[in-house]
Amino acid sequence: MGPIILAIESSCDETSASVITNGKVLNNIIATQAIHRKYGGVVPELASRAHQQNIVATVHEAIESSGISKTDLNAVAFTRGPGLMGALLVGVSFAKGLALGLKIPLIEVNHMQAHVLSNFIEDPKPDFPFLCLTVSGGHTQIVLVRDYLDMEVIGQTQDDAVGEAFDKAAKIMGLPYPGGPLIDKYAQEGNPQAFKFPETVMPGFDFSFSGIKTAFLYFLRDEKAKNPTFVEDNLRDICASLQHHLVNMLLHRLAEASAKTGIKNIAIAGGVSANSGLRKNLKMMGEKRGWKIFIPAFEYCTDNAAMIAIAAHHKFLKGDFCSLDVVPLARMPI
Ligand code: KG4
Ligand code: ZN
């Protein structure tokens, strides 16, 4: 029988817990923090407070619904970083307390490695090596994955993350936070060719999304000067065109990385991998180029503890535990 591990995620605005036995995820309990919506973005101090309110019930539910007893646990895992310091601290401290009380080892997990490993929660699972486009509210990376815990970032954004570009564009249009899923929803009924936006091309496999945000702001300002109800009149076409543009920027780079490395196993991960345009266009591109595509189920795209559990399982097998002195890291390279 393989290890039974409890994993905790608290890096941003989801409090999540998951139990994994012998590499099989049993559940994935998520408490989403609705409080940030009215502020138009995640407020770090409120996130930390909400984690404190949610963590006991979330962990309790994960243990209860898995049918195990907490004394069956062989280890406790947690997200060490990257993330919001106050938010991370809640998960780290809770995990330490539990490990100490149960006299079991602690496992620290890198949140971005875990996003990549969300592709191993369900079948089909990628073969090594593969490339993973990890796209979230805080990151945009192309990761070369040699093994479960052997990864290298070969391209990344030099400024905003693509999720940030989605969210900021939505905010400019007056849509509530987080705007990414709303842009996706309206885009499905719009014309992706209606409007064109400029692309910033960076060296290597890097990205830049700050230019598009400014271009989008000026585009709307100019159009609204001619027609004050431009956004309301064209919401679906604007969303479809912007989404098409952002997805193309991602996929062009991914195609270059695949051509240069010769790797045709291609995965995506992170919150923006829930985007329907990205999923659809990636599949189309994959068919054309002979790629094998791996896309996590929706619930494993955004922040969740199941992906932390997968990473923890592989760290457990290697005996990679951490001490009770461990501290969270707001920045933590893969
Ligand atoms: O991975 P995640 O849950 O949290 C971070 O670690 O950042 O990603 C959240 C990001 C947000 O920017 C959100 O707008 C974006 O993922 N997102 C989407 C979609 N669903 C979530 N962006 C575009 N289309 C979606 N369907
Ligand atoms: Zn994340």
CSV table of C-alpha atoms and ligand atoms in Angstrom, one decimal:
chain,number,residue,atom,x,y,z
A,1,MET,CA,0.0,0.0,0.0
A,2,GLY,CA,1.4,3.4,-1.0
A,3,PRO,CA,1.4,6.5,1.1
A,4,ILE,CA,-1.8,8.3,2.4
A,5,ILE,CA,-1.2,12.0,2.3
A,6,LEU,CA,-3.3,15.1,3.1
A,7,ALA,CA,-2.4,18.1,0.9
A,8,ILE,CA,-3.3,21.7,1.6
A,9,GLU,CA,-3.4,24.7,-0.8
A,10,SER,CA,-3.7,28.3,0.4
A,11,SER,CA,-1.5,30.4,-2.0
A,12,CYS,CA,-4.1,32.8,-3.2
A,13,ASP,CA,-7.9,32.9,-2.9
A,14,GLU,CA,-8.9,29.2,-2.7
A,15,THR,CA,-8.6,27.2,0.5
A,16,SER,CA,-8.3,23.6,-0.6
A,17,ALA,CA,-7.6,20.2,0.8
A,18,SER,CA,-7.2,16.8,-0.8
A,19,VAL,CA,-6.4,13.2,0.3
A,20,ILE,CA,-4.3,11.0,-1.9
A,21,THR,CA,-3.7,7.3,-1.4
A,22,ASN,CA,-1.0,5.5,-3.4
A,23,GLY,CA,-1.0,8.2,-6.1
A,24,LYS,CA,-4.8,8.2,-6.5
A,25,VAL,CA,-6.6,11.5,-5.6
A,26,LEU,CA,-9.7,10.7,-3.5
A,27,ASN,CA,-11.2,14.2,-3.3
A,28,ASN,CA,-10.5,17.8,-3.9
A,29,ILE,CA,-12.4,20.1,-1.5
A,30,ILE,CA,-12.3,23.8,-2.4
A,31,ALA,CA,-13.6,26.8,-0.4
A,32,THR,CA,-13.7,29.8,-2.9
A,33,GLN,CA,-13.4,33.3,-1.4
A,34,ALA,CA,-16.2,35.4,-2.8
A,35,ILE,CA,-15.2,38.4,-0.7
A,36,HIS,CA,-12.7,39.7,-3.3
A,37,ARG,CA,-15.3,40.2,-6.0
A,38,LYS,CA,-16.5,43.5,-4.7
A,39,TYR,CA,-12.9,44.9,-4.6
A,40,GLY,CA,-12.2,43.9,-8.3
A,41,GLY,CA,-9.2,41.7,-7.3
A,42,VAL,CA,-7.7,39.6,-4.6
A,43,VAL,CA,-7.0,41.6,-1.4
A,44,PRO,CA,-4.1,39.8,0.4
A,45,GLU,CA,-5.2,40.6,3.9
A,46,LEU,CA,-8.7,39.5,3.3
A,47,ALA,CA,-7.5,36.3,1.6
A,48,SER,CA,-5.4,35.5,4.7
A,49,ARG,CA,-8.3,36.0,7.0
A,50,ALA,CA,-10.7,33.9,4.9
A,51,HIS,CA,-8.1,31.1,4.8
A,52,GLN,CA,-8.1,31.1,8.6
A,53,GLN,CA,-11.9,30.9,8.6
A,54,ASN,CA,-12.1,28.1,6.1
A,55,ILE,CA,-9.2,25.9,6.7
A,56,VAL,CA,-10.4,23.7,9.6
A,57,ALA,CA,-13.7,22.9,7.8
A,58,THR,CA,-12.0,22.3,4.5
A,59,VAL,CA,-9.4,19.9,5.9
A,60,HIS,CA,-12.1,18.2,8.0
A,61,GLU,CA,-14.3,17.6,5.0
A,62,ALA,CA,-11.4,16.2,2.9
A,63,ILE,CA,-10.6,13.7,5.7
A,64,GLU,CA,-14.2,12.8,6.4
A,65,SER,CA,-15.2,12.3,2.8
A,66,SER,CA,-12.1,10.2,2.0
A,67,GLY,CA,-13.2,7.6,4.5
A,68,ILE,CA,-9.8,7.5,6.2
A,69,SER,CA,-9.0,8.5,9.8
A,70,LYS,CA,-6.4,11.2,10.3
A,71,THR,CA,-4.3,8.7,12.2
A,72,ASP,CA,-4.0,6.8,8.9
A,73,LEU,CA,-2.1,9.7,7.3
A,74,ASN,CA,1.6,9.1,6.4
A,75,ALA,CA,2.4,12.8,5.7
A,76,VAL,CA,1.0,16.3,5.4
A,77,ALA,CA,1.8,18.4,2.4
A,78,PHE,CA,1.3,22.1,1.8
A,79,THR,CA,2.0,24.8,-0.8
A,80,ARG,CA,5.2,26.6,0.2
A,81,GLY,CA,5.1,29.2,-2.6
A,82,PRO,CA,4.9,31.2,-4.8
A,83,GLY,CA,1.9,33.1,-3.6
A,84,LEU,CA,0.6,35.7,-1.1
A,85,MET,CA,2.7,35.6,2.0
A,86,GLY,CA,-0.2,36.0,4.5
A,87,ALA,CA,-2.3,33.4,2.6
A,88,LEU,CA,0.6,30.9,2.4
A,89,LEU,CA,1.3,31.3,6.1
A,90,VAL,CA,-2.1,29.9,7.0
A,91,GLY,CA,-1.6,26.6,5.1
A,92,VAL,CA,2.0,26.2,6.2
A,93,SER,CA,1.2,26.8,9.9
A,94,PHE,CA,-1.8,24.5,9.8
A,95,ALA,CA,0.2,21.7,8.1
A,96,LYS,CA,3.0,22.1,10.7
A,97,GLY,CA,0.6,21.8,13.6
A,98,LEU,CA,-1.0,18.7,12.1
A,99,ALA,CA,2.3,17.0,11.3
A,100,LEU,CA,3.6,17.8,14.8
A,101,GLY,CA,0.4,16.5,16.5
A,102,LEU,CA,0.2,13.3,14.4
A,103,LYS,CA,4.0,12.8,14.5
A,104,ILE,CA,4.2,12.4,10.7
A,105,PRO,CA,6.5,14.1,8.1
A,106,LEU,CA,5.9,17.4,6.3
A,107,ILE,CA,6.2,17.9,2.5
A,108,GLU,CA,6.6,21.3,0.9
A,109,VAL,CA,5.2,21.7,-2.6
A,110,ASN,CA,6.0,24.4,-5.3
A,111,HIS,CA,2.6,25.7,-6.5
A,112,MET,CA,3.8,26.0,-10.1
A,113,GLN,CA,5.2,22.5,-10.2
A,114,ALA,CA,1.9,21.4,-8.9
A,115,HIS,CA,0.0,23.1,-11.7
A,116,VAL,CA,2.1,21.2,-14.2
A,117,LEU,CA,1.4,18.0,-12.3
A,118,SER,CA,-2.4,18.6,-12.4
A,119,ASN,CA,-2.0,16.6,-15.7
A,120,PHE,CA,-1.4,13.5,-13.7
A,121,ILE,CA,-4.6,13.5,-11.6
A,122,GLU,CA,-6.7,11.7,-14.3
A,123,ASP,CA,-6.0,9.7,-17.5
A,124,PRO,CA,-4.6,10.2,-20.0
A,125,LYS,CA,-1.3,11.1,-18.4
A,126,PRO,CA,1.6,12.6,-20.4
A,127,ASP,CA,4.8,10.8,-21.2
A,128,PHE,CA,8.1,12.4,-20.4
A,129,PRO,CA,9.5,14.7,-21.7
A,130,PHE,CA,6.6,17.1,-22.4
A,131,LEU,CA,6.1,20.8,-22.7
A,132,CYS,CA,3.6,22.5,-20.4
A,133,LEU,CA,2.1,25.9,-21.0
A,134,THR,CA,1.3,27.1,-17.5
A,135,VAL,CA,-1.1,30.0,-17.6
A,136,SER,CA,-2.6,31.6,-14.5
A,137,GLY,CA,-3.4,34.9,-12.8
A,138,GLY,CA,0.2,35.2,-11.7
A,139,HIS,CA,2.3,33.2,-14.2
A,140,THR,CA,2.7,32.5,-17.9
A,141,GLN,CA,5.4,29.9,-18.5
A,142,ILE,CA,6.5,27.3,-21.0
A,143,VAL,CA,7.9,24.5,-18.9
A,144,LEU,CA,10.1,21.6,-20.1
A,145,VAL,CA,9.1,18.7,-18.0
A,146,ARG,CA,11.7,15.9,-17.8
A,147,ASP,CA,10.2,14.0,-14.9
A,148,TYR,CA,7.7,14.5,-12.1
A,149,LEU,CA,10.0,16.8,-10.1
A,150,ASP,CA,12.5,17.7,-12.8
A,151,MET,CA,11.3,20.8,-14.7
A,152,GLU,CA,12.8,23.8,-16.4
A,153,VAL,CA,11.1,27.1,-17.3
A,154,ILE,CA,12.2,27.7,-21.0
A,155,GLY,CA,10.0,30.8,-21.5
A,156,GLN,CA,8.0,33.2,-19.4
A,157,THR,CA,6.3,36.5,-19.3
A,158,GLN,CA,8.5,39.5,-18.7
A,159,ASP,CA,5.7,41.6,-17.2
A,160,ASP,CA,1.9,40.7,-16.8
A,161,ALA,CA,0.6,37.2,-16.7
A,162,VAL,CA,-2.0,36.3,-19.4
A,163,GLY,CA,-4.6,35.8,-16.7
A,164,GLU,CA,-3.9,39.3,-15.5
A,165,ALA,CA,-4.4,40.5,-19.1
A,166,PHE,CA,-7.8,38.8,-19.2
A,167,ASP,CA,-8.8,40.2,-15.8
A,168,LYS,CA,-7.6,43.8,-16.5
A,169,ALA,CA,-9.3,43.9,-19.9
A,170,ALA,CA,-12.5,42.8,-18.2
A,171,LYS,CA,-12.1,45.4,-15.6
A,172,ILE,CA,-11.7,48.1,-18.3
A,173,MET,CA,-15.0,46.9,-19.8
A,174,GLY,CA,-16.7,47.2,-16.4
A,175,LEU,CA,-17.0,43.4,-15.9
A,176,PRO,CA,-16.6,42.0,-12.3
A,177,TYR,CA,-13.5,40.1,-11.0
A,178,PRO,CA,-12.3,37.6,-12.1
A,179,GLY,CA,-13.0,38.7,-15.6
A,180,GLY,CA,-11.3,35.8,-17.5
A,181,PRO,CA,-14.2,33.3,-17.3
A,182,LEU,CA,-16.7,36.1,-18.3
A,183,ILE,CA,-14.6,37.1,-21.3
A,184,ASP,CA,-14.6,33.4,-22.2
A,185,LYS,CA,-18.4,33.2,-21.9
A,186,TYR,CA,-19.1,36.3,-24.1
A,187,ALA,CA,-16.4,35.3,-26.6
A,188,GLN,CA,-18.3,32.1,-27.4
A,189,GLU,CA,-21.0,34.1,-29.0
A,190,GLY,CA,-18.8,36.7,-30.7
A,191,ASN,CA,-16.7,37.1,-33.9
A,192,PRO,CA,-13.0,36.6,-33.2
A,193,GLN,CA,-12.0,38.5,-36.3
A,194,ALA,CA,-14.1,41.7,-35.5
A,195,PHE,CA,-11.2,43.7,-34.1
A,196,LYS,CA,-7.4,43.4,-34.3
A,197,PHE,CA,-4.8,44.1,-31.6
A,198,PRO,CA,-1.0,44.5,-31.7
A,199,GLU,CA,1.3,41.6,-30.7
A,200,THR,CA,4.5,42.3,-28.7
A,201,VAL,CA,7.1,39.7,-29.7
A,202,MET,CA,9.8,38.9,-27.2
A,203,PRO,CA,13.1,37.1,-27.6
A,204,GLY,CA,13.3,33.3,-27.2
A,205,PHE,CA,10.1,31.8,-25.8
A,206,ASP,CA,9.2,34.7,-23.6
A,207,PHE,CA,5.9,36.7,-23.5
A,208,SER,CA,4.8,40.2,-22.8
A,209,PHE,CA,1.2,41.1,-22.0
A,210,SER,CA,1.5,44.7,-20.6
A,211,GLY,CA,1.4,46.2,-24.1
A,212,ILE,CA,-2.0,44.6,-25.0
A,213,LYS,CA,-3.5,46.0,-21.9
A,214,THR,CA,-2.6,49.6,-22.8
A,215,ALA,CA,-3.5,49.1,-26.4
A,216,PHE,CA,-6.9,47.7,-25.3
A,217,LEU,CA,-7.5,50.7,-23.0
A,218,TYR,CA,-6.8,53.2,-25.9
A,219,PHE,CA,-8.8,51.2,-28.4
A,220,LEU,CA,-11.9,51.4,-26.1
A,221,ARG,CA,-11.3,55.1,-25.3
A,222,ASP,CA,-11.1,56.0,-29.0
A,223,GLU,CA,-14.2,53.9,-29.9
A,224,LYS,CA,-16.2,55.2,-27.0
A,225,ALA,CA,-15.4,58.8,-28.1
A,226,LYS,CA,-17.3,58.0,-31.3
A,227,ASN,CA,-20.0,55.8,-29.7
A,228,PRO,CA,-20.5,56.0,-25.9
A,229,THR,CA,-22.2,52.6,-25.9
A,230,PHE,CA,-19.5,50.9,-28.0
A,231,VAL,CA,-18.7,48.3,-25.3
A,232,GLU,CA,-22.4,47.4,-24.6
A,233,ASP,CA,-23.1,47.2,-28.4
A,234,ASN,CA,-20.1,45.0,-29.2
A,235,LEU,CA,-19.3,43.1,-26.0
A,236,ARG,CA,-19.4,39.7,-27.6
A,237,ASP,CA,-17.2,40.6,-30.5
A,238,ILE,CA,-14.7,42.6,-28.3
A,239,CYS,CA,-14.4,39.5,-26.0
A,240,ALA,CA,-14.0,37.1,-28.9
A,241,SER,CA,-11.4,39.2,-30.6
A,242,LEU,CA,-9.4,39.8,-27.5
A,243,GLN,CA,-9.5,36.2,-26.5
A,244,HIS,CA,-8.5,35.1,-30.0
A,245,HIS,CA,-5.5,37.5,-29.8
A,246,LEU,CA,-4.3,36.4,-26.4
A,247,VAL,CA,-4.7,32.7,-27.2
A,248,ASN,CA,-2.8,33.1,-30.5
A,249,MET,CA,0.1,34.8,-28.6
A,250,LEU,CA,0.3,31.8,-26.3
A,251,LEU,CA,0.0,29.2,-29.0
A,252,HIS,CA,2.5,30.8,-31.4
A,253,ARG,CA,5.2,30.6,-28.7
A,254,LEU,CA,4.2,27.1,-27.7
A,255,ALA,CA,4.5,26.0,-31.4
A,256,GLU,CA,8.0,27.6,-31.6
A,257,ALA,CA,9.1,25.8,-28.4
A,258,SER,CA,7.8,22.5,-29.7
A,259,ALA,CA,9.6,23.0,-33.1
A,260,LYS,CA,12.9,24.0,-31.4
A,261,THR,CA,12.9,21.2,-28.8
A,262,GLY,CA,11.4,18.5,-31.0
A,263,ILE,CA,8.9,17.7,-28.2
A,264,LYS,CA,5.4,16.9,-29.3
A,265,ASN,CA,3.8,15.9,-26.0
A,266,ILE,CA,2.1,19.1,-25.1
A,267,ALA,CA,0.1,19.9,-21.9
A,268,ILE,CA,-1.5,23.0,-20.4
A,269,ALA,CA,-2.2,23.9,-16.8
A,270,GLY,CA,-3.3,26.8,-14.6
A,271,GLY,CA,-6.5,28.9,-14.4
A,272,VAL,CA,-6.4,30.2,-18.0
A,273,SER,CA,-6.2,26.6,-19.3
A,274,ALA,CA,-9.9,26.5,-18.4
A,275,ASN,CA,-10.4,28.9,-21.3
A,276,SER,CA,-12.5,27.4,-24.1
A,277,GLY,CA,-10.7,29.2,-26.9
A,278,LEU,CA,-7.3,28.0,-25.7
A,279,ARG,CA,-8.6,24.4,-25.3
A,280,LYS,CA,-10.2,24.4,-28.7
A,281,ASN,CA,-7.4,26.0,-30.6
A,282,LEU,CA,-4.8,23.9,-28.9
A,283,LYS,CA,-6.6,20.8,-30.0
A,284,MET,CA,-6.8,22.1,-33.6
A,285,MET,CA,-3.1,23.1,-33.6
A,286,GLY,CA,-2.2,19.7,-32.1
A,287,GLU,CA,-4.0,17.8,-34.9
A,288,LYS,CA,-2.2,19.8,-37.6
A,289,ARG,CA,1.2,19.4,-36.0
A,290,GLY,CA,0.9,15.8,-34.8
A,291,TRP,CA,1.0,16.7,-31.1
A,292,LYS,CA,-0.3,14.6,-28.3
A,293,ILE,CA,-2.4,17.0,-26.2
A,294,PHE,CA,-3.1,16.9,-22.4
A,295,ILE,CA,-5.6,19.2,-20.8
A,296,PRO,CA,-6.7,18.9,-17.2
A,297,ALA,CA,-10.3,18.7,-16.2
A,298,PHE,CA,-11.8,22.1,-15.4
A,299,GLU,CA,-11.7,21.6,-11.6
A,300,TYR,CA,-8.0,21.0,-11.7
A,301,CYS,CA,-7.1,24.1,-13.9
A,302,THR,CA,-7.7,26.7,-11.2
A,303,ASP,CA,-6.0,26.5,-7.8
A,304,ASN,CA,-6.7,23.2,-6.0
A,305,ALA,CA,-5.1,20.8,-3.5
A,306,ALA,CA,-5.4,17.7,-5.7
A,307,MET,CA,-2.4,18.9,-7.7
A,308,ILE,CA,-0.5,19.6,-4.5
A,309,ALA,CA,-1.3,16.0,-3.5
A,310,ILE,CA,0.2,14.6,-6.7
A,311,ALA,CA,3.4,16.5,-6.2
A,312,ALA,CA,3.5,15.4,-2.6
A,313,HIS,CA,3.1,11.8,-3.6
A,314,HIS,CA,6.2,11.9,-5.8
A,315,LYS,CA,8.2,13.8,-3.1
A,316,PHE,CA,7.1,11.1,-0.6
A,317,LEU,CA,8.4,8.3,-2.8
A,318,LYS,CA,11.8,10.1,-3.0
A,319,GLY,CA,11.9,10.7,0.8
A,320,ASP,CA,11.9,14.4,0.2
A,321,PHE,CA,10.5,15.8,3.5
A,322,CYS,CA,11.1,19.2,5.1
A,323,SER,CA,11.7,20.4,8.6
A,324,LEU,CA,9.2,22.1,11.0
A,325,ASP,CA,11.3,25.3,10.6
A,326,VAL,CA,10.2,25.7,7.0
A,327,VAL,CA,8.9,29.2,6.0
A,328,PRO,CA,6.7,30.1,3.1
A,329,LEU,CA,8.2,31.8,0.0
A,330,ALA,CA,6.3,34.5,-1.9
A,331,ARG,CA,8.6,33.9,-4.8
A,332,MET,CA,9.8,30.4,-5.5
A,333,PRO,CA,11.3,29.3,-8.8
A,334,ILE,CA,10.3,25.9,-10.2
B,1,KG4,O1,-4.4,29.3,-11.4
B,1,KG4,P1,-5.4,30.3,-10.9
B,1,KG4,O2,-6.7,29.8,-10.3
B,1,KG4,O3,-4.8,31.2,-9.8
B,1,KG4,C1,-3.5,31.7,-9.9
B,1,KG4,O4,-2.6,31.0,-9.4
B,1,KG4,O5,-3.3,32.8,-10.4
B,1,KG4,O6,-5.7,31.3,-12.1
B,1,KG4,C2,-6.6,32.3,-12.0
B,1,KG4,C3,-6.7,33.1,-13.3
B,1,KG4,C4,-7.5,34.4,-13.3
B,1,KG4,O7,-6.7,35.4,-14.0
B,1,KG4,C5,-8.7,34.0,-14.1
B,1,KG4,O8,-9.3,35.1,-14.7
B,1,KG4,C6,-8.2,33.1,-15.1
B,1,KG4,O9,-7.3,32.3,-14.4
B,1,KG4,N1,-9.3,32.2,-15.7
B,1,KG4,C7,-9.6,32.3,-17.0
B,1,KG4,C8,-10.7,31.4,-17.2
B,1,KG4,N2,-10.9,30.7,-16.0
B,1,KG4,C9,-10.0,31.3,-15.1
B,1,KG4,N3,-9.2,33.1,-18.0
B,1,KG4,C10,-9.7,32.9,-19.2
B,1,KG4,N4,-10.7,32.1,-19.5
B,1,KG4,C11,-11.2,31.3,-18.5
B,1,KG4,N5,-12.2,30.4,-18.8
B,2,ZN,ZN,-2.3,28.8,-9.3
